[in-house]
XYZ file of C-alpha atoms in Angstrom:
665
model
C -1.383 -16.292 37.037
C -0.417 -19.770 35.907
C 2.804 -20.182 33.947
C 4.372 -22.885 31.887
C 7.742 -24.009 33.053
C 9.859 -27.137 32.834
C 11.133 -28.921 35.922
C 13.927 -31.472 35.757
C 13.857 -33.956 38.643
C 17.423 -35.037 39.434
C 18.718 -37.398 42.131
C 19.809 -35.514 45.223
C 18.991 -32.049 43.891
C 16.177 -30.097 42.266
C 16.952 -27.930 39.236
C 14.388 -25.493 37.809
C 14.686 -24.434 34.188
C 12.460 -21.593 33.044
C 14.195 -20.622 29.813
C 15.983 -22.987 27.458
C 18.892 -21.068 25.920
C 21.695 -22.490 23.751
C 25.184 -22.966 25.146
C 26.497 -22.649 21.619
C 25.138 -21.843 18.223
C 23.527 -24.624 16.261
C 25.860 -26.463 13.964
C 26.114 -24.757 10.620
C 24.622 -26.495 7.632
C 27.444 -27.134 5.128
C 25.015 -26.134 2.380
C 24.800 -22.678 3.949
C 28.542 -22.164 3.578
C 28.527 -23.052 -0.071
C 25.513 -20.902 -0.761
C 26.979 -18.019 1.187
C 30.151 -18.017 -0.847
C 28.126 -17.599 -4.005
C 26.279 -14.632 -2.616
C 29.479 -13.054 -1.341
C 30.910 -12.791 -4.844
C 28.106 -10.626 -6.046
C 28.299 -6.849 -6.126
C 26.311 -4.952 -3.496
C 22.776 -3.863 -4.217
C 21.783 -0.178 -4.278
C 21.959 1.401 -0.858
C 18.756 1.977 1.034
C 18.104 5.658 1.702
C 17.594 5.343 5.460
C 17.433 8.518 7.501
C 18.704 7.840 11.031
C 16.314 10.322 12.619
C 13.330 8.858 10.812
C 14.502 5.388 11.730
C 14.674 6.232 15.427
C 11.286 7.902 15.413
C 9.751 5.082 13.403
C 10.213 2.682 16.254
C 8.003 4.852 18.419
C 5.566 6.264 15.874
C 2.020 4.886 16.232
C 1.199 2.674 13.288
C -2.166 1.274 14.336
C -2.797 -2.439 14.539
C -0.954 -3.095 11.288
C -0.223 -6.687 10.373
C 2.855 -7.255 8.294
C 2.152 -10.921 7.673
C -0.463 -12.753 5.692
C 0.925 -14.150 2.451
C -0.878 -17.433 1.948
C 1.376 -19.807 0.036
C 0.052 -23.355 -0.246
C 2.183 -24.447 2.717
C 1.189 -21.518 4.922
C -2.470 -21.970 4.023
C -2.230 -25.640 5.041
C -0.560 -24.665 8.305
C -3.247 -22.101 9.068
C -5.951 -24.661 8.348
C -4.308 -27.183 10.668
C -4.155 -24.610 13.453
C -7.936 -24.646 13.623
C -7.679 -28.257 14.734
C -4.631 -27.826 16.942
C -5.909 -24.917 18.981
C -9.253 -23.967 20.409
C -10.810 -20.627 19.408
C -9.450 -17.516 21.050
C -12.732 -16.880 22.841
C -15.788 -19.054 23.673
C -19.064 -18.393 21.958
C -21.303 -15.818 23.670
C -22.970 -17.315 26.715
C -20.670 -20.345 26.883
C -17.685 -21.188 29.059
C -14.165 -22.185 28.118
C -14.303 -25.727 26.778
C -12.744 -28.357 28.979
C -9.488 -29.887 27.747
C -7.041 -32.032 29.697
C -4.010 -29.874 30.454
C -0.580 -30.824 29.234
C 1.179 -31.854 32.447
C 4.462 -33.324 33.457
C 5.776 -36.850 33.325
C 7.161 -38.425 36.505
C 8.321 -41.446 34.563
C 11.971 -40.420 34.250
C 14.664 -38.873 36.400
C 15.268 -35.929 34.015
C 11.905 -35.806 32.294
C 10.534 -32.267 31.945
C 7.293 -31.723 33.835
C 5.006 -29.037 32.482
C 2.999 -27.596 35.348
C 0.877 -24.955 33.599
C -0.710 -24.708 30.161
C -0.007 -21.054 29.385
C -3.623 -20.519 28.371
C -6.728 -19.367 30.209
C -6.649 -20.349 33.896
C -10.157 -21.697 33.637
C -8.745 -24.420 31.379
C -6.328 -25.786 34.001
C -7.007 -28.837 36.136
C -5.701 -28.268 39.679
C -4.651 -31.873 40.220
C -3.754 -33.646 36.984
C -4.628 -37.304 36.911
C -2.040 -39.929 35.971
C -3.839 -40.753 32.717
C -3.463 -37.106 31.665
C 0.312 -37.137 31.947
C 2.190 -36.747 28.681
C 5.729 -37.916 28.060
C 8.000 -34.946 27.319
C 11.434 -36.312 28.073
C 12.433 -35.938 24.430
C 12.386 -32.170 24.767
C 15.425 -32.246 27.038
C 17.526 -33.859 24.306
C 16.918 -31.204 21.673
C 19.554 -28.797 20.387
C 18.316 -25.297 21.222
C 18.179 -22.443 18.682
C 19.720 -19.057 19.418
C 16.390 -17.471 20.311
C 14.784 -18.012 23.737
C 12.620 -21.113 24.085
C 9.915 -21.635 26.664
C 8.110 -24.960 26.681
C 4.710 -23.400 26.387
C 1.906 -25.798 25.477
C 1.521 -24.141 22.088
C 5.218 -24.592 21.302
C 5.000 -28.263 22.197
C 1.859 -28.730 20.114
C 3.576 -27.267 17.073
C 6.602 -29.514 17.640
C 4.399 -32.603 17.850
C 2.434 -31.446 14.818
C 5.583 -31.100 12.719
C 6.949 -34.434 13.989
C 3.929 -36.720 14.166
C 1.090 -35.347 12.057
C 1.426 -36.145 8.315
C 0.024 -32.714 7.471
C 2.505 -30.941 9.707
C 5.414 -33.056 8.537
C 4.686 -32.332 4.873
C 4.088 -28.633 5.546
C 7.380 -28.113 7.349
C 9.259 -30.180 4.754
C 8.002 -27.970 1.922
C 8.654 -24.746 3.820
C 12.156 -25.778 4.838
C 12.967 -26.956 1.318
C 12.355 -23.434 0.008
C 14.668 -21.965 2.639
C 17.770 -23.149 0.821
C 17.616 -20.372 -1.760
C 17.757 -17.550 0.812
C 18.819 -18.903 4.229
C 22.543 -18.271 3.866
C 21.938 -14.722 2.678
C 19.619 -14.029 5.621
C 22.036 -15.563 8.135
C 24.774 -13.299 6.844
C 22.572 -10.215 7.237
C 21.627 -11.220 10.792
C 25.265 -11.846 11.714
C 26.212 -8.357 10.534
C 23.847 -6.959 13.180
C 24.788 -9.581 15.794
C 21.197 -10.820 15.884
C 20.062 -14.427 16.416
C 20.358 -16.263 13.130
C 17.239 -18.303 13.869
C 15.191 -15.175 13.229
C 15.394 -16.344 9.615
C 12.348 -18.521 10.353
C 10.258 -15.376 10.610
C 10.607 -15.185 6.837
C 9.553 -18.810 6.462
C 6.307 -18.217 8.327
C 5.670 -14.844 6.699
C 6.149 -15.769 3.056
C 7.100 -19.444 2.873
C 10.467 -18.197 1.555
C 8.696 -17.012 -1.587
C 10.489 -13.819 -2.637
C 7.536 -12.790 -4.816
C 4.847 -13.445 -2.189
C 2.034 -10.901 -2.036
C -0.627 -10.840 0.635
C -4.205 -9.586 0.212
C -3.304 -6.767 2.625
C -0.582 -5.491 0.277
C 2.460 -6.938 2.048
C 5.195 -8.093 -0.340
C 8.372 -10.131 -0.393
C 10.258 -12.589 1.808
C 9.551 -10.539 4.926
C 6.131 -9.212 3.919
C 6.701 -5.477 4.199
C 3.855 -3.076 3.534
C 4.683 -0.089 1.351
C 4.568 2.263 4.346
C 6.967 0.193 6.436
C 9.221 -0.363 3.433
C 9.597 3.380 2.871
C 10.317 3.975 6.560
C 13.202 1.538 6.268
C 14.643 3.034 3.108
C 13.151 0.808 0.433
C 12.028 2.384 -2.818
C 8.469 1.548 -3.815
C 7.323 3.441 -6.897
C 6.197 2.799 -10.446
C 9.744 1.859 -11.517
C 10.996 -0.360 -8.726
C 9.675 -2.225 -5.700
C 12.665 -3.131 -3.566
C 10.510 -5.365 -1.392
C 10.902 -7.853 -4.253
C 14.702 -7.675 -3.993
C 15.409 -10.343 -1.339
C 18.747 -8.956 -0.187
C 17.556 -5.375 0.150
C 14.323 -6.331 1.930
C 16.243 -8.686 4.206
C 18.539 -5.858 5.291
C 15.476 -3.753 6.086
C 13.806 -6.621 7.976
C 16.923 -7.113 10.082
C 16.855 -3.424 10.980
C 13.173 -3.630 11.882
C 13.687 -6.694 14.092
C 16.632 -4.988 15.760
C 14.523 -1.885 16.425
C 11.644 -3.929 17.829
C 14.009 -5.780 20.146
C 15.485 -2.481 21.293
C 11.989 -1.175 21.952
C 10.560 -4.172 23.819
C 13.682 -5.838 25.213
C 12.678 -9.456 24.539
C 12.536 -11.464 21.351
C 9.050 -12.784 22.117
C 7.713 -9.234 22.340
C 9.734 -8.155 19.298
C 8.202 -10.977 17.240
C 4.738 -10.115 18.497
C 5.354 -6.505 17.467
C 6.465 -7.648 14.019
C 3.226 -9.582 13.649
C 0.661 -7.095 14.964
C 2.430 -3.738 14.808
C 4.562 -2.130 17.499
C 2.104 0.635 18.374
C -0.747 -1.776 18.992
C 1.474 -3.957 21.159
C 2.721 -0.953 23.137
C -0.833 0.084 23.927
C -1.622 -3.446 25.131
C 1.438 -3.425 27.395
C 0.216 -0.202 28.983
C -3.372 -1.392 29.273
C -2.531 -4.718 30.957
C 0.564 -3.397 32.726
C 2.873 -6.255 31.838
C 5.643 -6.637 29.270
C 5.680 -10.457 29.396
C 4.509 -11.986 26.130
C 3.508 -15.286 27.687
C 1.437 -13.522 30.298
C -0.261 -11.349 27.690
C -0.827 -14.369 25.447
C -3.015 -16.054 28.055
C -4.807 -12.919 29.274
C -8.354 -12.563 28.039
C -8.790 -9.880 25.401
C -5.135 -8.838 25.284
C -3.341 -10.036 22.149
C -4.944 -10.996 18.838
C -5.384 -14.761 18.701
C -3.134 -15.097 15.674
C -0.346 -13.291 17.547
C -0.609 -15.718 20.473
C 0.144 -18.474 17.945
C 2.641 -16.526 15.823
C 5.432 -16.404 18.388
C 5.167 -20.084 19.529
C 5.085 -21.098 15.868
C 8.365 -19.306 15.140
C 9.971 -20.758 18.265
C 8.845 -24.254 17.253
C 10.099 -23.789 13.691
C 13.504 -22.732 15.027
C 13.647 -25.797 17.291
C 12.782 -28.142 14.418
C 15.306 -26.486 12.098
C 18.044 -27.135 14.655
C 17.000 -30.782 15.108
C 16.152 -31.954 11.596
C 17.038 -35.598 12.142
C 15.021 -35.825 15.365
C 11.938 -34.598 13.535
C 12.416 -36.826 10.509
C 13.950 -34.309 8.111
C 17.549 -35.496 8.153
C 17.611 -36.454 4.460
C 15.597 -33.479 3.241
C 17.095 -31.760 0.196
C 16.726 -28.009 -0.114
C 16.645 -25.530 -2.974
C 19.929 -23.912 -3.863
C 20.466 -20.223 -4.657
C 20.280 -19.360 -8.328
C 23.816 -18.389 -9.380
C 23.909 -15.059 -11.164
C 26.232 -12.364 -12.402
C 25.501 -8.666 -12.167
C 25.978 -6.018 -14.809
C 25.882 -2.294 -14.180
C 23.318 -0.764 -16.537
C 22.703 2.954 -17.099
C 19.539 4.419 -15.651
C 16.541 3.852 -17.886
C 18.062 0.929 -19.827
C 15.542 -1.494 -21.293
C 15.726 -5.017 -19.888
C 15.179 -6.217 -23.439
C 18.422 -4.485 -24.471
C 20.298 -6.105 -21.574
C 18.849 -9.510 -22.500
C 19.980 -9.073 -26.082
C 23.483 -8.116 -24.964
C 23.655 -11.030 -22.512
C 22.312 -13.578 -24.961
C 19.380 -14.605 -22.789
C 15.633 -14.100 -22.901
C 13.719 -11.146 -21.510
C 11.737 -13.616 -19.404
C 14.994 -14.772 -17.773
C 15.856 -11.215 -16.731
C 12.352 -10.480 -15.487
C 12.491 -13.574 -13.278
C 15.887 -12.586 -11.856
C 14.923 -8.932 -11.340
C 11.263 -8.936 -10.253
C 11.725 -5.621 -8.478
C 11.993 -3.814 -11.836
C 8.357 -3.052 -12.581
C 8.473 -1.137 -15.871
C 10.848 -3.204 -17.984
C 13.709 -0.743 -17.455
C 16.292 0.137 -14.878
C 14.912 3.007 -12.807
C 15.714 6.578 -13.950
C 17.329 7.308 -10.611
C 18.764 10.723 -9.876
C 20.930 9.292 -7.088
C 22.728 6.608 -9.078
C 23.735 6.711 -12.731
C 23.765 2.908 -12.955
C 21.725 0.015 -11.597
C 23.047 -3.525 -10.963
C 20.962 -5.972 -12.995
C 21.181 -9.712 -12.340
C 21.864 -11.872 -15.392
C 22.353 -15.652 -15.639
C 25.708 -16.827 -14.362
C 28.387 -16.590 -17.031
C 26.512 -13.869 -18.954
C 27.827 -10.831 -17.068
C 30.873 -10.139 -19.245
C 28.929 -10.414 -22.490
C 26.147 -8.213 -21.130
C 28.558 -5.500 -20.014
C 30.403 -5.566 -23.340
C 27.171 -5.455 -25.325
C 25.817 -2.509 -23.339
C 29.026 -0.548 -23.822
C 28.676 -0.867 -27.600
C 24.999 0.056 -27.862
C 24.644 3.427 -29.575
C 21.099 3.077 -30.902
C 19.334 4.171 -27.740
C 17.480 7.486 -28.178
C 18.664 10.191 -25.784
C 16.309 10.261 -22.815
C 16.232 12.171 -19.564
C 14.317 12.231 -16.292
C 11.232 14.371 -15.959
C 9.424 14.928 -12.661
C 5.681 15.278 -13.161
C 4.261 18.369 -11.520
C 1.149 18.230 -9.393
C -1.858 18.387 -11.713
C 0.133 17.946 -14.915
C -1.251 15.731 -17.667
C 0.467 13.411 -20.106
C -0.796 15.546 -22.988
C 0.856 18.630 -21.502
C 4.160 16.832 -20.972
C 4.088 15.465 -24.525
C 3.431 18.948 -25.916
C 6.390 20.373 -23.997
C 8.714 17.664 -25.272
C 7.588 17.682 -28.876
C 6.397 14.095 -28.728
C 3.119 12.219 -28.441
C 1.329 10.861 -25.371
C 1.551 7.358 -26.858
C 5.339 7.685 -27.141
C 5.492 8.558 -23.432
C 3.242 5.605 -22.657
C 5.605 3.282 -24.538
C 8.771 4.742 -23.008
C 7.462 4.462 -19.454
C 5.271 1.335 -19.632
C 2.319 3.391 -18.404
C -0.600 1.099 -17.698
C -4.142 1.779 -18.934
C -5.899 3.923 -16.359
C -2.701 4.668 -14.427
C -2.756 8.090 -12.781
C 0.509 10.015 -12.829
C 0.782 11.853 -9.539
C 2.868 14.898 -8.844
C 6.453 13.812 -8.184
C 6.290 10.777 -10.485
C 9.493 10.354 -12.488
C 9.168 9.711 -16.213
C 11.610 9.218 -19.034
C 11.123 11.763 -21.817
C 12.986 12.574 -25.043
C 15.908 14.858 -24.356
C 15.642 18.364 -25.765
C 18.139 21.192 -26.014
C 15.790 23.646 -24.372
C 12.684 22.824 -22.426
C 9.594 24.813 -23.335
C 7.833 26.573 -20.473
C 5.275 24.383 -18.697
C 1.927 24.211 -20.404
C -0.806 25.722 -18.242
C -4.001 23.984 -17.334
C -6.521 24.241 -20.126
C -10.005 25.201 -18.936
C -12.733 25.324 -21.536
C -12.440 28.505 -23.551
C -15.402 30.712 -24.284
C -15.734 33.122 -27.163
C -13.089 33.949 -29.771
C -9.910 31.905 -29.929
C -7.770 34.770 -28.605
C -9.973 35.418 -25.552
C -9.088 34.356 -22.042
C -10.321 30.981 -20.826
C -13.564 31.266 -18.869
C -13.719 29.768 -15.376
C -16.979 29.456 -13.453
C -16.967 30.150 -9.713
C -19.695 30.289 -7.038
C -21.578 33.584 -6.675
C -20.064 34.279 -3.251
C -17.370 36.965 -3.167
C -14.189 36.340 -1.142
C -11.785 39.182 -0.424
C -8.298 38.514 1.004
C -5.974 41.542 0.803
C -2.961 39.396 1.741
C -3.620 36.561 -0.721
C -3.745 36.032 -4.454
C -6.315 34.019 -6.370
C -5.147 31.173 -8.592
C -6.924 28.414 -10.474
C -6.180 24.680 -10.691
C -7.809 22.204 -13.052
C -8.785 18.827 -11.606
C -7.189 15.672 -12.935
C -8.430 12.125 -12.511
C -7.613 10.887 -9.036
C -7.179 14.319 -7.443
C -8.528 14.694 -3.920
C -9.501 17.682 -1.843
C -6.822 16.865 0.722
C -4.137 16.374 -1.933
C -4.844 19.691 -3.649
C -5.023 21.493 -0.312
C -1.677 20.089 0.775
C -0.059 21.066 -2.531
C -1.392 24.635 -2.295
C -0.682 24.995 1.447
C -4.290 25.730 2.316
C -6.943 23.890 4.315
C -9.466 21.487 2.730
C -12.234 23.438 4.487
C -11.240 26.650 2.711
C -11.022 24.951 -0.668
C -14.444 23.420 -0.033
C -15.986 26.795 0.836
C -14.373 28.712 -2.023
C -15.681 26.257 -4.616
C -19.055 25.202 -3.190
C -17.996 21.555 -2.938
C -19.355 18.500 -1.188
C -16.302 17.177 0.692
C -17.705 13.637 0.672
C -18.115 13.554 -3.126
C -15.429 12.719 -5.650
C -13.806 15.512 -7.642
C -14.409 15.148 -11.367
C -11.779 15.601 -14.024
C -12.165 18.928 -15.845
C -13.450 20.906 -12.874
C -11.439 24.025 -12.052
C -10.819 25.092 -8.462
C -10.239 28.646 -7.313
C -7.888 29.092 -4.372
C -6.621 32.070 -2.422
C -2.984 31.357 -1.639
C -0.078 32.996 0.111
C 1.857 35.018 -2.495
C 5.112 33.887 -0.886
C 4.275 30.151 -1.176
C 6.417 28.212 -3.650
C 3.879 26.797 -6.097
C 6.226 26.600 -9.077
C 5.789 22.835 -9.279
C 2.028 23.090 -9.867
C 0.402 24.106 -13.176
C -1.748 27.040 -12.086
C -3.462 29.879 -13.888
C -3.232 33.346 -12.336
C -6.362 35.445 -12.101
C -5.017 37.857 -14.731
C -5.005 35.090 -17.363
C -8.623 33.978 -17.043
C -12.136 35.329 -17.371
C -13.950 34.656 -14.087
C -17.687 34.048 -14.376
C -19.788 33.956 -11.226
C -22.698 31.517 -11.485
C -25.945 33.395 -12.258
C -24.273 36.632 -13.300
C -25.011 38.426 -16.590
C -21.494 37.537 -17.760
C -22.143 33.890 -16.934
C -25.347 33.749 -18.979
C -23.773 35.656 -21.865
C -20.950 33.090 -22.061
C -23.466 30.271 -21.776
C -25.502 31.710 -24.642
C -22.409 31.921 -26.854
C -21.291 28.386 -26.074
C -24.695 26.717 -26.320
C -26.205 28.774 -29.121
C -29.336 30.171 -27.475
C -30.710 33.362 -25.933
C -31.966 33.496 -22.387
C -35.361 35.189 -22.312
C -37.646 35.810 -19.330
C -41.384 35.556 -19.930
C -44.304 36.815 -17.791
C -46.779 33.933 -17.663
C -50.540 34.268 -18.074
C -52.817 32.934 -15.335
C -53.155 29.143 -15.607
C -50.525 28.871 -18.305
C -47.980 25.997 -18.094
C -44.298 25.671 -18.897
C -45.137 23.302 -21.703
C -47.410 25.864 -23.336
C -44.830 28.638 -23.073
C -42.112 26.351 -24.366
C -44.159 25.550 -27.457
C -44.226 29.248 -28.344
C -40.402 29.237 -28.631
C -39.742 25.733 -29.877
C -38.346 24.501 -26.543
C -39.040 20.967 -25.349
C -40.997 20.438 -22.109
C -38.088 18.642 -20.421
C -35.815 21.594 -21.148
C -38.378 23.982 -19.680
C -38.568 21.866 -16.528
C -34.805 21.726 -16.254
C -34.466 25.507 -16.565
C -37.304 26.496 -14.238
C -37.160 23.682 -11.680
C -40.887 22.853 -11.779
C -43.220 20.453 -13.574
C -44.121 21.281 -17.151
C -47.883 20.843 -16.540
C -48.024 22.903 -13.338
C -50.434 25.870 -13.599
C -48.691 29.232 -13.273
C -50.053 32.470 -11.853
C -50.387 35.674 -13.819
C -47.085 37.567 -14.113
C -44.982 34.680 -12.812
C -41.494 34.812 -14.372
C -40.519 31.953 -16.637
C -37.054 31.555 -18.195
C -36.810 30.341 -21.782
C -33.625 29.329 -23.599
C -34.621 30.264 -27.122
C -32.805 28.093 -29.724
C -30.249 29.827 -31.915
C -32.481 29.686 -34.990
C -35.018 31.746 -33.076
C -32.568 33.917 -31.162
C -31.439 36.772 -33.351
C -32.320 39.437 -30.802
C -30.671 40.372 -27.550
C -31.891 38.795 -24.327
C -34.918 40.655 -23.072
C -37.950 40.300 -20.871
C -41.307 40.032 -22.643
C -44.866 39.242 -21.679
C -46.340 35.940 -22.722
C -48.925 37.775 -24.771
C -46.342 39.908 -26.588
C -45.680 38.744 -30.139
C -42.258 37.344 -30.888
C -40.144 39.941 -32.739
C -39.933 39.278 -36.471
C -36.166 39.622 -36.513
C -35.876 36.328 -34.591
C -36.519 34.524 -37.884
C -38.071 31.392 -36.369
C -37.400 28.133 -38.091
C -40.092 26.618 -40.301
C -40.714 23.928 -37.707
C -41.495 26.554 -35.096
C -43.585 28.922 -37.231
C -46.856 27.242 -36.400
C -46.079 27.403 -32.677
C -45.489 31.150 -32.546
C -48.243 33.779 -32.285
């Protein structure tokens, strides 16, 4: 297969250079040193809860073809648009061949001019004998300062370099992206140095998020390094309703450095590590096995191997690193960059309102929200692991904020409460002697937000917690009777299990309930006559036969002894239905040719109700003796349920209403 490589023609000797690696690190930007010193004075952020075993397994756990990138800032959107012009499509249209394009070939015009002898793309796009007019001058590449990541002069790398240098769109795009780097570059370099990783990996962040710490992609990736929630949790970041540490640049950067280190350990080359960062390590591993090569450049030109965007992702990062190490050469020597926002940090107790911290610091709530975007609910998280949380405040405000917080005595006593699976806000409020609205205000609960089992809330502190409120199925009969629960008519007998009941909440799923109860979704489906493809509706009550030894203390369940179980279609079921709905269920023997509508008129029942009860059309002719069910309204239903013939007069004790008198025999 054809390869790109650079050949230097020297007098008296031939020297082949395949990889361009730095002899020394690029000269440090003096602005980095100043910015770094500011960051170094700040207190450390909360530790990430990284489990070493999980971390090791995460590198090898299949994760599908997950893309961690995709945040489209204005600069990245412009760059993506320009790529459509710079590079041909990944595949030709059906029935067509690869379009012809003069290959990028070497220049014999100088003694040390690099000569590119292969394009790095599909072989069908290469000309075997390049013509002189196709030769492109590339001597300038040999004079560039190399970054500390490997560089291969692939055609795509060179195209990006020329785009950033010569094309007004590319020049403006890189200028804007690099300008934003000033706020975070020194911090990222420091994190990379701690792991002895190439510092030019910082440009991954530039091309992932445009150095926008609040970037969010349509796919759900967030932050400078565009972590998904799943990847963030694998690398110890907290993502819940209180805090999203992907929005904390320093914490996410530490996690990104670990991920890059793991990918490099897995694949052994930075090109493959970057490709794995872009497309997901599991997908890349499967491609390596399928095409039996671990060379990124080979895979990038093999038909059907890598996603097209990944074949551009790695050259783009390499080119960005080259430009960043040669700013003057590319016309960015006088470019000014953003500077880090200087801040102080104050240690605030768990659950402290940002508004209270702002008042103590003498700044606005908006200022604190901008400095602490990871805090999602307007409070420091009610963490069980740490009693305090470091909140960033404007520089010079830290002392005042700390002093003000120490003097605040007007905060109501609050404590953490872990929501149990299936528990409702009303139940929690009842336990705590407060109102649901008070809990909404305390926890910044959004309209329509579903509180899952395990969610942490702040609740008023009490001296003694009342026992958990049980689920509340609809009661039938007198107030002191057991709640009635309807189950399918099938009978299930398990001598080694006990039957319990769980009431559905909004957002519950068959798989979630099954996992919580340690049973299979198939069993739960069968026990409750469910359609597994349909959505569970709030207010339904599931019966489940569970292991008596299973720990279900965290789930609000009703034992069988505390409920009245009604099998659908049973006498008990219809008796409860009659009490609740205020009618009597009567069976009638129809006369030949009689219709449901006619029978319904005798008892003051509407035709649509008769159809609904008997599952047939109201004008359909019935045969003699055919059984018809009538739900006699309460005004007409003084007698017990009974079976009567259609010709039998209605008992006088039913006391029909005046409106129905004319309709009765």
